[in-house]
XYZ file of C-alpha atoms in Angstrom:
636
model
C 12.627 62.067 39.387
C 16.016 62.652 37.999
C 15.594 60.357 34.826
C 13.362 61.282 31.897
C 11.043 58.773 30.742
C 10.934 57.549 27.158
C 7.342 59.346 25.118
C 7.797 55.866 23.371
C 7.041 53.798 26.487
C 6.798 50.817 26.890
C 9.202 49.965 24.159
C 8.598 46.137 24.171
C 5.424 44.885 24.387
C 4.246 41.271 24.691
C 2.890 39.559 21.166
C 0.286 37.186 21.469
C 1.074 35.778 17.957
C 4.888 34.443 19.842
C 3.381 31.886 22.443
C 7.193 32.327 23.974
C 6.278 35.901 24.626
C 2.633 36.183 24.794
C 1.906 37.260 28.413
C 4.827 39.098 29.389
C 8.249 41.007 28.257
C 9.865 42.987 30.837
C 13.341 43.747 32.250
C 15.500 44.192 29.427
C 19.248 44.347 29.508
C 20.645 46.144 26.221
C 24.536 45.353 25.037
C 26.152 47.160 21.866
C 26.408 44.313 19.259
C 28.632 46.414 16.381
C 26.568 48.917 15.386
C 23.046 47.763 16.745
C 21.850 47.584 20.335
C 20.625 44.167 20.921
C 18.254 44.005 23.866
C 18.060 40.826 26.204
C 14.416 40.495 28.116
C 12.875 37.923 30.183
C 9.530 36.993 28.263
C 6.706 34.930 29.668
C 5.081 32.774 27.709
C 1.129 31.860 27.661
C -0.311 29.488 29.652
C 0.973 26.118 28.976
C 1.323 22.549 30.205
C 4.985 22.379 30.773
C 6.359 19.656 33.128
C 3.203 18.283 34.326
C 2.281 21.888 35.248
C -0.181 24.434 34.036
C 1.894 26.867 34.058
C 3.434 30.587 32.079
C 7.378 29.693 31.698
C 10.374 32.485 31.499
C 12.791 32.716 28.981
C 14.769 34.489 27.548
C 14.112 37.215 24.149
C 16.903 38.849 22.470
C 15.263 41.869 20.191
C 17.462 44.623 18.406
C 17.746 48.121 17.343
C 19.381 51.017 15.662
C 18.311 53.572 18.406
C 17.645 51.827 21.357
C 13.768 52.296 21.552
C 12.389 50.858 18.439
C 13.300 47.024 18.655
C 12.586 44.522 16.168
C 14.089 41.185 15.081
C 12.943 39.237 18.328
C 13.678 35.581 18.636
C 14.020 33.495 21.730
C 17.778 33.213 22.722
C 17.706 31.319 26.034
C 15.381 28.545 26.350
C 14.834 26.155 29.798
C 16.573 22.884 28.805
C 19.032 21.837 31.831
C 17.820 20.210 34.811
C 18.943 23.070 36.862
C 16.634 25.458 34.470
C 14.203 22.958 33.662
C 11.129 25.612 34.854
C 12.317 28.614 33.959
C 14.998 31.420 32.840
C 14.398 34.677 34.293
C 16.116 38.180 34.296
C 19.113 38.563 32.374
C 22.090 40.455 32.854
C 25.048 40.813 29.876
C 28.496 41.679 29.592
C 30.148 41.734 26.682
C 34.106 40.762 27.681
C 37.319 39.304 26.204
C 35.120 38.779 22.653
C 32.212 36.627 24.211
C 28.745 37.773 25.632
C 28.457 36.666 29.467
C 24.646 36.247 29.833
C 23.630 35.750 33.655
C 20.036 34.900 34.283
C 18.201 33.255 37.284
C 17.838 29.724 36.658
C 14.998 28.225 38.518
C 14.445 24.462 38.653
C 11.486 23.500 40.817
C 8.197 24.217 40.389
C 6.319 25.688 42.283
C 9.382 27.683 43.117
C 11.464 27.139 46.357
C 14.637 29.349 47.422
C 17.110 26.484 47.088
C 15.906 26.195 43.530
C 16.315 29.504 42.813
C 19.959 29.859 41.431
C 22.129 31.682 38.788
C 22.996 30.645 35.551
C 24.985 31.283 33.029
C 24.877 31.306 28.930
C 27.649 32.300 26.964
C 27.446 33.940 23.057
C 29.862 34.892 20.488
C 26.852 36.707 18.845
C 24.087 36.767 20.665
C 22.574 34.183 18.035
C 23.334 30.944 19.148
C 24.385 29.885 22.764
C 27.844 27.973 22.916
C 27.932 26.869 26.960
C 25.589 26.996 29.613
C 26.729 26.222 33.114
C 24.712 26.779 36.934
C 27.079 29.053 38.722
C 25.821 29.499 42.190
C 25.339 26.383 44.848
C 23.374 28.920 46.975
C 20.193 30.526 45.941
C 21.288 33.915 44.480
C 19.382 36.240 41.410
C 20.789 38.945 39.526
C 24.507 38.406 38.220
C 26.784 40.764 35.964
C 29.831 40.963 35.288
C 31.955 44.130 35.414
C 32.852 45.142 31.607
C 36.480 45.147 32.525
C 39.179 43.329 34.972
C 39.502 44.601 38.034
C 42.767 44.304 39.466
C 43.237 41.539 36.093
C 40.877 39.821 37.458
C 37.159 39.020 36.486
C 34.680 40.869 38.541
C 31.400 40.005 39.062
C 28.303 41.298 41.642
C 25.191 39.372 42.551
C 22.479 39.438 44.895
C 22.742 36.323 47.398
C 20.091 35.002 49.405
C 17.172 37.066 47.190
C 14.605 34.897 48.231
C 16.216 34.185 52.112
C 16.218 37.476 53.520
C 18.437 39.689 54.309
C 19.909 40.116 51.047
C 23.831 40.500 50.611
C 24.722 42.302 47.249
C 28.058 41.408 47.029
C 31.432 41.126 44.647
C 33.342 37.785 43.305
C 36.514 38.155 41.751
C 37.741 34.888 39.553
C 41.435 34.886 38.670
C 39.729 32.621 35.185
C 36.715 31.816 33.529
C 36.244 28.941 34.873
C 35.920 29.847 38.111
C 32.634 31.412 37.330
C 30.972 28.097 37.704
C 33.363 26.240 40.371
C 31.434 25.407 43.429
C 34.577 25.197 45.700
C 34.779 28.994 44.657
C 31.578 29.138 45.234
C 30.920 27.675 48.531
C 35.103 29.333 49.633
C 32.840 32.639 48.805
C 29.579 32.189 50.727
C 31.537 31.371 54.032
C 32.784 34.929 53.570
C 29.625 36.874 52.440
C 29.436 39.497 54.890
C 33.414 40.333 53.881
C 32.676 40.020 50.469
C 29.485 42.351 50.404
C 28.491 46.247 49.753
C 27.410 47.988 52.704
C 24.049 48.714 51.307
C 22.280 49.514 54.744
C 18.303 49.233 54.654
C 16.013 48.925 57.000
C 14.899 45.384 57.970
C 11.757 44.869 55.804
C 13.398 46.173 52.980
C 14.941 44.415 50.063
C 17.904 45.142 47.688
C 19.012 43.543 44.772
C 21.627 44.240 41.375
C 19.519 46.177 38.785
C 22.300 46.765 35.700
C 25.899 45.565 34.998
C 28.466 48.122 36.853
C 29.118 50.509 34.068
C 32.895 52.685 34.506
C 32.743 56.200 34.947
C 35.835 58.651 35.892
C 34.726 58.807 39.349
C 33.901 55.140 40.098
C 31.710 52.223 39.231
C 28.499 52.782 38.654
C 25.873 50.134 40.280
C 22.113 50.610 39.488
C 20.045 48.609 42.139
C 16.951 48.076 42.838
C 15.231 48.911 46.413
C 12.176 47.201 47.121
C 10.997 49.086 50.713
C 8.506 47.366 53.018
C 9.514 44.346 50.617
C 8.477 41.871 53.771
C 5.575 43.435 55.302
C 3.531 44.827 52.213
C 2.646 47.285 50.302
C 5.940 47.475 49.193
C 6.965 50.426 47.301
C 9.448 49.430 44.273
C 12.479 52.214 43.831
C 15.202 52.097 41.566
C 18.667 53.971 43.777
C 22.331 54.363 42.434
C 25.259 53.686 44.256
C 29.505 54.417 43.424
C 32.171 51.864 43.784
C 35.682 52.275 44.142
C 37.229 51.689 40.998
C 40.002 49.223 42.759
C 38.015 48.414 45.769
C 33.984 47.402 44.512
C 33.220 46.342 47.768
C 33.902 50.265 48.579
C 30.963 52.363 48.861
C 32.037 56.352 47.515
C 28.603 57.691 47.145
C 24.845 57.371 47.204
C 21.756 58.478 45.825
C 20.041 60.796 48.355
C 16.412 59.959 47.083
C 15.109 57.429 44.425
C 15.513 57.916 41.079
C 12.486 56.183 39.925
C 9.619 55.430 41.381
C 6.132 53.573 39.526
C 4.278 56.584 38.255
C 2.873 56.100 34.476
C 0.127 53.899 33.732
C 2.576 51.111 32.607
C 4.500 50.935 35.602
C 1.117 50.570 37.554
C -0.745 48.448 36.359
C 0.544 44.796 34.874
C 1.047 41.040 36.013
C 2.591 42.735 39.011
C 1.074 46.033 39.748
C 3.558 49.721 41.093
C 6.682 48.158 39.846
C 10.041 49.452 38.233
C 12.575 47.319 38.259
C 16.302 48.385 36.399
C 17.651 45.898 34.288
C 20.371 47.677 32.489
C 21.854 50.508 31.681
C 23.558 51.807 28.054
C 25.884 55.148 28.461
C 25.397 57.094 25.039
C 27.369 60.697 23.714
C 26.853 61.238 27.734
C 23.552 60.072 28.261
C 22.976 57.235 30.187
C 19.869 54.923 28.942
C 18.459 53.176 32.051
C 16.422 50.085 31.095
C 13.561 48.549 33.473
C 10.855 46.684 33.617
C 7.190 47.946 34.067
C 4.587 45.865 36.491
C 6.883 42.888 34.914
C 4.751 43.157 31.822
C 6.426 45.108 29.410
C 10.287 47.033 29.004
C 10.454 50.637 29.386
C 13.854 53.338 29.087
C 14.651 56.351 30.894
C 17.225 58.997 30.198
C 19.499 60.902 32.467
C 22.688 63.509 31.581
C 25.529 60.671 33.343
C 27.175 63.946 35.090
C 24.342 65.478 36.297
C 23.878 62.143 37.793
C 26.902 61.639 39.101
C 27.024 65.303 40.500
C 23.569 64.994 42.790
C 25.170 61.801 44.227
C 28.274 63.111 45.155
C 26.687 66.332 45.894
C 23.067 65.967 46.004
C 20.785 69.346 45.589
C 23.911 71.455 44.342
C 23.093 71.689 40.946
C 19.458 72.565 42.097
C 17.693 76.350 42.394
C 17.155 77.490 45.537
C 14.968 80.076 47.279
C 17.226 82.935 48.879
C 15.584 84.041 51.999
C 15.320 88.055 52.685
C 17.647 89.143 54.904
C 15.072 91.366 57.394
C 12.522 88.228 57.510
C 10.339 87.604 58.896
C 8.352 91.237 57.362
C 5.267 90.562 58.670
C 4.984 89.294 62.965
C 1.666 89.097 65.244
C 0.256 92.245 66.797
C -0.294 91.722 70.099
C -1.995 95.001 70.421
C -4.678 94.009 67.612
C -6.377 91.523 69.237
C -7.327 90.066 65.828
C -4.157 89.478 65.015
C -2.311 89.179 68.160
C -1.401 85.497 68.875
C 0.270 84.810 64.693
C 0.065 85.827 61.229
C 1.315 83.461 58.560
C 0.544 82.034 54.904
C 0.211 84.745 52.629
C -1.260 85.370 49.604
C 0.762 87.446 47.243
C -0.253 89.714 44.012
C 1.786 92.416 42.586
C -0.559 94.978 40.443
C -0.334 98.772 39.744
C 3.448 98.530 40.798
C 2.609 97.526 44.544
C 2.819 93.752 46.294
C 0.215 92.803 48.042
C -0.051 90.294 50.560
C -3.454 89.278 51.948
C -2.401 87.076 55.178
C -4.187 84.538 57.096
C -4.080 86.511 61.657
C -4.842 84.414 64.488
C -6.125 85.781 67.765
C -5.999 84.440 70.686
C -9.269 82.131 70.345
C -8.048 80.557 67.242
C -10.267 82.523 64.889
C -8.150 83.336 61.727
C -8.966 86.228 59.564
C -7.295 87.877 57.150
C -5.376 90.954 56.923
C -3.982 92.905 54.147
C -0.082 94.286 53.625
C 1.487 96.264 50.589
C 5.004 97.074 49.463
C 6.900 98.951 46.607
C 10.121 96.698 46.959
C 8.664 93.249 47.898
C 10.289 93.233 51.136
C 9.199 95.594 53.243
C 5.407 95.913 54.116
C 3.012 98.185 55.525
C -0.458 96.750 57.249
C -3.568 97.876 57.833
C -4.759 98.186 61.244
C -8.143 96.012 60.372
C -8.915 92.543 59.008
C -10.351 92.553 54.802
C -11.778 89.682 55.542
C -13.462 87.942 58.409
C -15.641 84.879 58.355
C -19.213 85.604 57.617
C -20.946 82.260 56.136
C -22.071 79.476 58.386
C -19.747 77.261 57.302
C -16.716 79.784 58.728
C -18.344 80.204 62.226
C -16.779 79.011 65.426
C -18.423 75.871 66.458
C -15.662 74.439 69.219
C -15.073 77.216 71.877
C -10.914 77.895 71.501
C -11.055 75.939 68.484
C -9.673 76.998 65.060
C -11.738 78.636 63.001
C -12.600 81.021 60.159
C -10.677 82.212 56.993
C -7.263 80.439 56.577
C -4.707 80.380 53.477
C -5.669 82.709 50.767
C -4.847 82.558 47.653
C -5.169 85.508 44.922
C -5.707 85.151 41.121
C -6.477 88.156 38.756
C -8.748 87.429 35.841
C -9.924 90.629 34.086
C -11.372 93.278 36.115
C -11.607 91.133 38.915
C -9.641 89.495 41.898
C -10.711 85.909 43.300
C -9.785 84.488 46.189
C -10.150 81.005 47.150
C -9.450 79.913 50.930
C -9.821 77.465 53.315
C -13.148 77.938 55.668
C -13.296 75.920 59.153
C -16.112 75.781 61.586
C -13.912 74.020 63.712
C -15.492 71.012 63.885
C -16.753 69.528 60.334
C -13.891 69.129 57.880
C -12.423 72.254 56.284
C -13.607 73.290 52.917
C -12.734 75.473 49.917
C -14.241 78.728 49.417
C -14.214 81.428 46.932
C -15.284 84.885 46.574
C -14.026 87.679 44.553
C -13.836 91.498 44.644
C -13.250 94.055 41.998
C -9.912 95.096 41.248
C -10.289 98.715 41.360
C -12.142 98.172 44.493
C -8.924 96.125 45.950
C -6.417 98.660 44.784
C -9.075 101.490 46.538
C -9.036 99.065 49.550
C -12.569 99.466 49.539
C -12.852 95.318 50.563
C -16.398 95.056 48.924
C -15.801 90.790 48.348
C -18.831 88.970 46.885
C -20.585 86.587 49.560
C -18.007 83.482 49.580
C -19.732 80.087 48.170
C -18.376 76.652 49.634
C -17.475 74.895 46.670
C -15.790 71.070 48.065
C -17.390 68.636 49.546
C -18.433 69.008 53.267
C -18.029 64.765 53.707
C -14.151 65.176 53.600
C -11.000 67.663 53.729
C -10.164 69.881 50.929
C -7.629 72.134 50.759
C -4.996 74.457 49.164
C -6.842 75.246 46.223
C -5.753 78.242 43.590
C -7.238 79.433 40.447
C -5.281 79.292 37.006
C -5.008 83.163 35.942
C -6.586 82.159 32.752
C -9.026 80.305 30.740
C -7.167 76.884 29.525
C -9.168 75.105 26.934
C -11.921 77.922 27.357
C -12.948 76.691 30.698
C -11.434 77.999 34.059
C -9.033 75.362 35.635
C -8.819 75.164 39.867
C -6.378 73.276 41.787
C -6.404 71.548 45.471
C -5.524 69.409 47.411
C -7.845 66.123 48.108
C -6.883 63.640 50.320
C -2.611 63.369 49.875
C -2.480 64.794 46.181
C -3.072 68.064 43.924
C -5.659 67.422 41.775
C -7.053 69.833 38.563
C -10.685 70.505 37.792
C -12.297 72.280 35.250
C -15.617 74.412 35.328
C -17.777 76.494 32.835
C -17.737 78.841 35.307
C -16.578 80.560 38.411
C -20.593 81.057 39.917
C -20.750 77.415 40.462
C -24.247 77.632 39.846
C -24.825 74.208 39.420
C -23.127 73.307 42.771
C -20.852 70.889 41.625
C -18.018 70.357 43.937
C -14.501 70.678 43.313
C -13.128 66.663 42.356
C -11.141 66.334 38.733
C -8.383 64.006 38.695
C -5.080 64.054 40.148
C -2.328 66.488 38.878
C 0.729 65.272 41.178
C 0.762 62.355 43.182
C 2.523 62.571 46.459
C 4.207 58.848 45.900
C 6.292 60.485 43.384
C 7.681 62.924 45.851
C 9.686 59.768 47.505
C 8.746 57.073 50.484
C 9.023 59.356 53.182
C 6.242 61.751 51.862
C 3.333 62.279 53.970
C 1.497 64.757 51.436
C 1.970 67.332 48.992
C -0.612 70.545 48.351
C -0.699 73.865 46.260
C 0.961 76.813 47.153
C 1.202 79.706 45.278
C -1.480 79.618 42.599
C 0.178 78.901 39.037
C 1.971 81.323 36.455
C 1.789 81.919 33.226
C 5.746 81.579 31.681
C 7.057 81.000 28.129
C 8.194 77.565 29.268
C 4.864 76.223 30.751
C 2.807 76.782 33.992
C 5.133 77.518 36.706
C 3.731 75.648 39.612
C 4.713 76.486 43.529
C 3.727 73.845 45.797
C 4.466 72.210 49.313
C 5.150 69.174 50.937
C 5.143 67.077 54.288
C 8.555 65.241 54.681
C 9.147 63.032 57.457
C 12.343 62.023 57.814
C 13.309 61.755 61.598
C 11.215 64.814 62.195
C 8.129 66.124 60.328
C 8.993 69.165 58.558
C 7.506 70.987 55.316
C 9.180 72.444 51.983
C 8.313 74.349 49.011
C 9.059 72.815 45.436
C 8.068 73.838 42.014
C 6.545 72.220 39.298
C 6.359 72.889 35.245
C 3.206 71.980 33.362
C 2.725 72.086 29.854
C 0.681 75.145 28.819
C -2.095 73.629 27.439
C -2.869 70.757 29.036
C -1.361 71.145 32.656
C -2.173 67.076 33.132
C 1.359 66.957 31.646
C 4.029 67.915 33.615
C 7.171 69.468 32.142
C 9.486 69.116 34.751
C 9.301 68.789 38.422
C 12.411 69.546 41.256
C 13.894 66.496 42.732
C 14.997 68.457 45.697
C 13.102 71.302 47.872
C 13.753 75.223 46.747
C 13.313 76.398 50.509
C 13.580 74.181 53.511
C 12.732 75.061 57.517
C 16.202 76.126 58.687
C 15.906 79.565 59.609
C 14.832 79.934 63.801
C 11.670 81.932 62.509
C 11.074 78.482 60.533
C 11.738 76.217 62.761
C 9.893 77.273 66.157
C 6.521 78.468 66.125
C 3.185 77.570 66.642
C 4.058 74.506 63.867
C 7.496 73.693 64.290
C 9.683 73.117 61.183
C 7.288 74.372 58.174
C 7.548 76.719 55.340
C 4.100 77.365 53.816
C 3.321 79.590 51.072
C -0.003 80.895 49.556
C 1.097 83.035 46.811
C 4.208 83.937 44.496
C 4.481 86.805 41.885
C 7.156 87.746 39.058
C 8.531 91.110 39.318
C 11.561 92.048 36.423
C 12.571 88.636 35.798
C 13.029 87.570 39.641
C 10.223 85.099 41.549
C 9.067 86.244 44.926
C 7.417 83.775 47.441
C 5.541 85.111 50.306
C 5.241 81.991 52.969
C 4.958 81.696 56.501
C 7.431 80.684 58.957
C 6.175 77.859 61.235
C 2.575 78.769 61.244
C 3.710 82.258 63.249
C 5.164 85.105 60.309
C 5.052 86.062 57.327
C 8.578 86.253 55.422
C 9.424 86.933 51.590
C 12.456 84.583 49.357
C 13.380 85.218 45.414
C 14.709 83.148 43.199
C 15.841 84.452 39.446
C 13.632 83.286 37.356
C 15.208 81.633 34.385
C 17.373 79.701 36.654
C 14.155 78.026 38.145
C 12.597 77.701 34.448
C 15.788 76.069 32.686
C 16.200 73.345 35.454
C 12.184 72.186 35.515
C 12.682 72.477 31.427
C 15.883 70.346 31.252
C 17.972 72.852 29.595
């Protein structure tokens, strides 16, 4: 995701010593208060009987801090006392304007809760001690209100979500030539005949939901509105984002840009797991020497912060994957195409493996023929780009477990990828009988021996489980921890495992715990799997992998990944946009329309080369410099 999470996460917990607060403290709105940030959260108290009801009762906390993660000083600010608020004050919002704190909060006053109960309110503060006027401001039921920090047009500008809890929600914009009209309900009800005129075009589809996360905050190139997009919000699971949109500075209800893809969605522990489980929610935002502080709320249990460069923000929506590396694409691809006259290798030959030792590249490459059996053939190159093959397969399928089963089938050795450890080359691919579920194997071969090509490899040993699919797996060129690491893909996700050894003597199958998780890769993520097996850099573990997009066609890509050196279970940095993308013809039409898929990756004089295959049917070659990959996945 584009926004950094805070290492000091979550930054408000709940305290069972506060009964006020003692279950819950979540979305937090910050506001500069002279030199301290003050922090407004909703806080849920412990179970109580509170009108008759056993019930846990919002309110409102007000914490504060010199640095805008380490809070302290929390009192209640906003307590349920008018009939309109009697069970409840939930999610506040502030602006600080004209000398007075606007506090907007959803005011709920039935219980159990029904949308015509369900209304804003507003408190207003000199100094965020002591509440001076509270009034209900919306006739309709409506949640999340802020005001803009400055007139608009000299007037007061406000946005809120109407109808939250009567689908389709309207985000929309108010404009009140006083105060007062805040809270008038002939405004009010004048307003709501109009909603659809008085709304951003904020275009979901219909299940989804949308609602105001922070204030609008001003920025050179329009207002900034951080929302919340709930998809699948009415037929569940729904997946909780957090999206960005820019107003016109004169014109609000003017939409100027959009974020292409989510810039948060529920990954850490905290965000998973709470009174409400997957959920980030923004609450507010705080703009800081550049740096813009996005506050949410985690499985609406605790508060959390997230950091993000303001331009670099505003630069991917306006221009989204600019700033971002990209693969550049050899100009002779595809290098490598089928043979017909080898019949081994005569229908395609794709997914490559890639090494580059004693001054030579070497691709080992998964070749078709025309019954579907894949073997693999072997290809070398001073330059990188242009190859020379052998006239025979290295490797062909010799275990049970790689034998054709389903006459025409698929079959055999598919998707190598090479490590070098010591004196010795592994190989770990994916073996298919064609009719039980493909499986990892490895074998290994001497290196002198594979720089003689004399292709002596070790008998292969199946090392995943033969109940279910396992995939994509690649070997860490070195010991981490003093145990060998392995990578693969299980079910939608990479996952890491480490072993003692590489005999797998004890026959313990590949399983570990998940490294990425495909949710983070957006909504319309199908899957994500290794690529090129990882490299060793100053910065961290550089990490090639792939992913299944579908998004009005099905189509793979190639990202990149940066894990810390050692422990790889923390990731460094990850790209929020592909490095290479099917739009080449050699990409797009093959046996596998639309796919880039790589197997292996070496560094050669400071530049990254990526051997992949072009829509399951050639083998062609990208580079990238190096450093510029490194210093994006590393923030610099």
């Amino acid at each position: 995701m584009i926004f950094r999470r805070s290492d000091e996460n979550p930054i408000i917990l709940p305290k069972p010593e506060h009964p006020w607060e003692a279950t819950a403290t979540f979305n937090g709105c910050p506001v500069l208060h002279g030199s301290r940030i003050n922090l407004l959260y909703r806080a849920l108290s412990a179970s109580k009987v509170f009108h008759g009801h056993e019930m846990q009762v919002s309110s409102i906390g007000c914490a504060s801090s010199n640095d805008g993660i380490h809070f302290n000083d929390r009192s209640q600010l906003i307590s349920p006392h008018e009939e309109w608020e009697r069970f409840g004050c939930e999610d506040p919002r502030v602006t600080y304007l004209d000398g007075k704190y606007y506090i907007f909060y959803t005011a709920l006053s039935d219980y159990p809760f029904t949308a015509d109960r369900i209304k804003v309110g507003l408190a207003i503060s000199y100094d965020l001690d002591n509440i001076v006027e509270k009034h209900m401001v919306t006739p309709f039921n409506a949640k999340a209100m802020a005001l803009f920090p400055e007139r608009v047009n000299g007037k007061i500008a406000a946005v809120l979500t109407a109808n939250t809890d009567r689908p389709p929600a309207h985000i929309g914009v108010a404009f009140f030539d006083s105060e007062e009209d805040i809270w008038n309900q002939t405004y009010w009800d004048e307003w709501y005949d109009t909603l659809d005129t008085n709304s951003i075009s904020l275009q979901c589809e219909p299940d989804d939901q949308v609602e105001i996360g922070a204030p609008p905050l001003k920025t050179n190139h329009g207002w900034l509105l951080i929302y919340s997009h709930i998809k699948n919000y009415r037929n569940p699971p729904a997946t909780f984002t957090v999206e960005a949109v820019l107003l016109d500075l004169e014109d609000p209800t003017r939409v100027l840009a959009r974020s292409a893809d989510p810039l948060l969605i529920t990954r850490e522990a905290y965000e998973k797991y709470g009174m409400v489980p997957e959920v980030v929610f923004p609450s507010g935002v705080l703009l800081r020497d550049g740096i813009l502080h996005l506050y949410y709320g985690a499985a609406d249990t605790v508060c959390a912060v997230a950091t993000c460069p303001l331009e670099i923000l505003i630069s991917e929506m306006l221009n989204p994957g600019s700033s971002h590396p990209k693969l550049k694409r050899f100009a002779g691809n595809p290098v490598l195409q089928a043979a017909p006259e080898r019949a081994w290798e005569a229908k395609a030959v794709y997914n490559p493996a890639l090494l580059h030792d004693n001054g030579k590249f070497h691709l080992v490459y998964r070749a078709q023929a025309e019954d579907n059996t894949s073997v693999l053939g072997y290809a070398e190159s001073q330059d990188g780009h242009k190859f020379k093959r052998l006239s025979e397969p290295v490797y062909i399928p010799r275990a049970d477990f790689e034998q054709k089963l389903t006459p025409g089938g698929n079959s055999g050795c598919e998707d190598p990828r090479l490590t070098r450890i010591g004196d010795r080359i592994y190989m770990l691919y994916t073996a298919y009988d064609g009719k039980d579920p493909p499986r990892v194997a490895i074998t290994s071969i001497k290196r002198e021996d594979f720089l003689n090509k004399d292709w002596n490899w070790d008998w292969p040993t199946v090392i995943s489980p033969a109940s279910h699919m396992d995939k994509n797996a690649a070997l860490f060129p070195q010991k981490i921890n003093n145990r060998f690491a392995v990578l693969h893909r299980s079910d939608r996700n990479i996952w890491l495992d480490y072993f003692d050894d590489l005999k797998f003597a004890s026959e313990r199958n590949l399983a570990g715990e998940v490294l990425l998780d495909y949710r983070n890769e957006g909504p319309l993520i199908e899957k994500i799997g290794t690529a090129a097996p990882p490299i060793r850099t100053d910065a961290g573990w550089l990490l090639i992998y792939h992913g299944v997009a579908q998004e009005g066609y099905r189509y793979y890509y190639l990202k990149a990944a940066l894990l810390d050196l050692e422990d790889p279970f923390k990731v460094v940095g990850r790209c929020r946009h592909p490095i290479l993308k099917p739009v080449k013809n050699y990409e797009i039409h093959g046996q596998v329309p639309n796919v880039v898929f790589s197997c292996g990756a070496a560094v050669v004089n400071g530049k990254l080369f990526v051997a992949y295959g072009g829509a399951d049917q050639v083998v062609c070659i990208a580079s990238l410099d190096l450093n510029e990959l490194l210093d994006h996945l590393s923030g610099q």
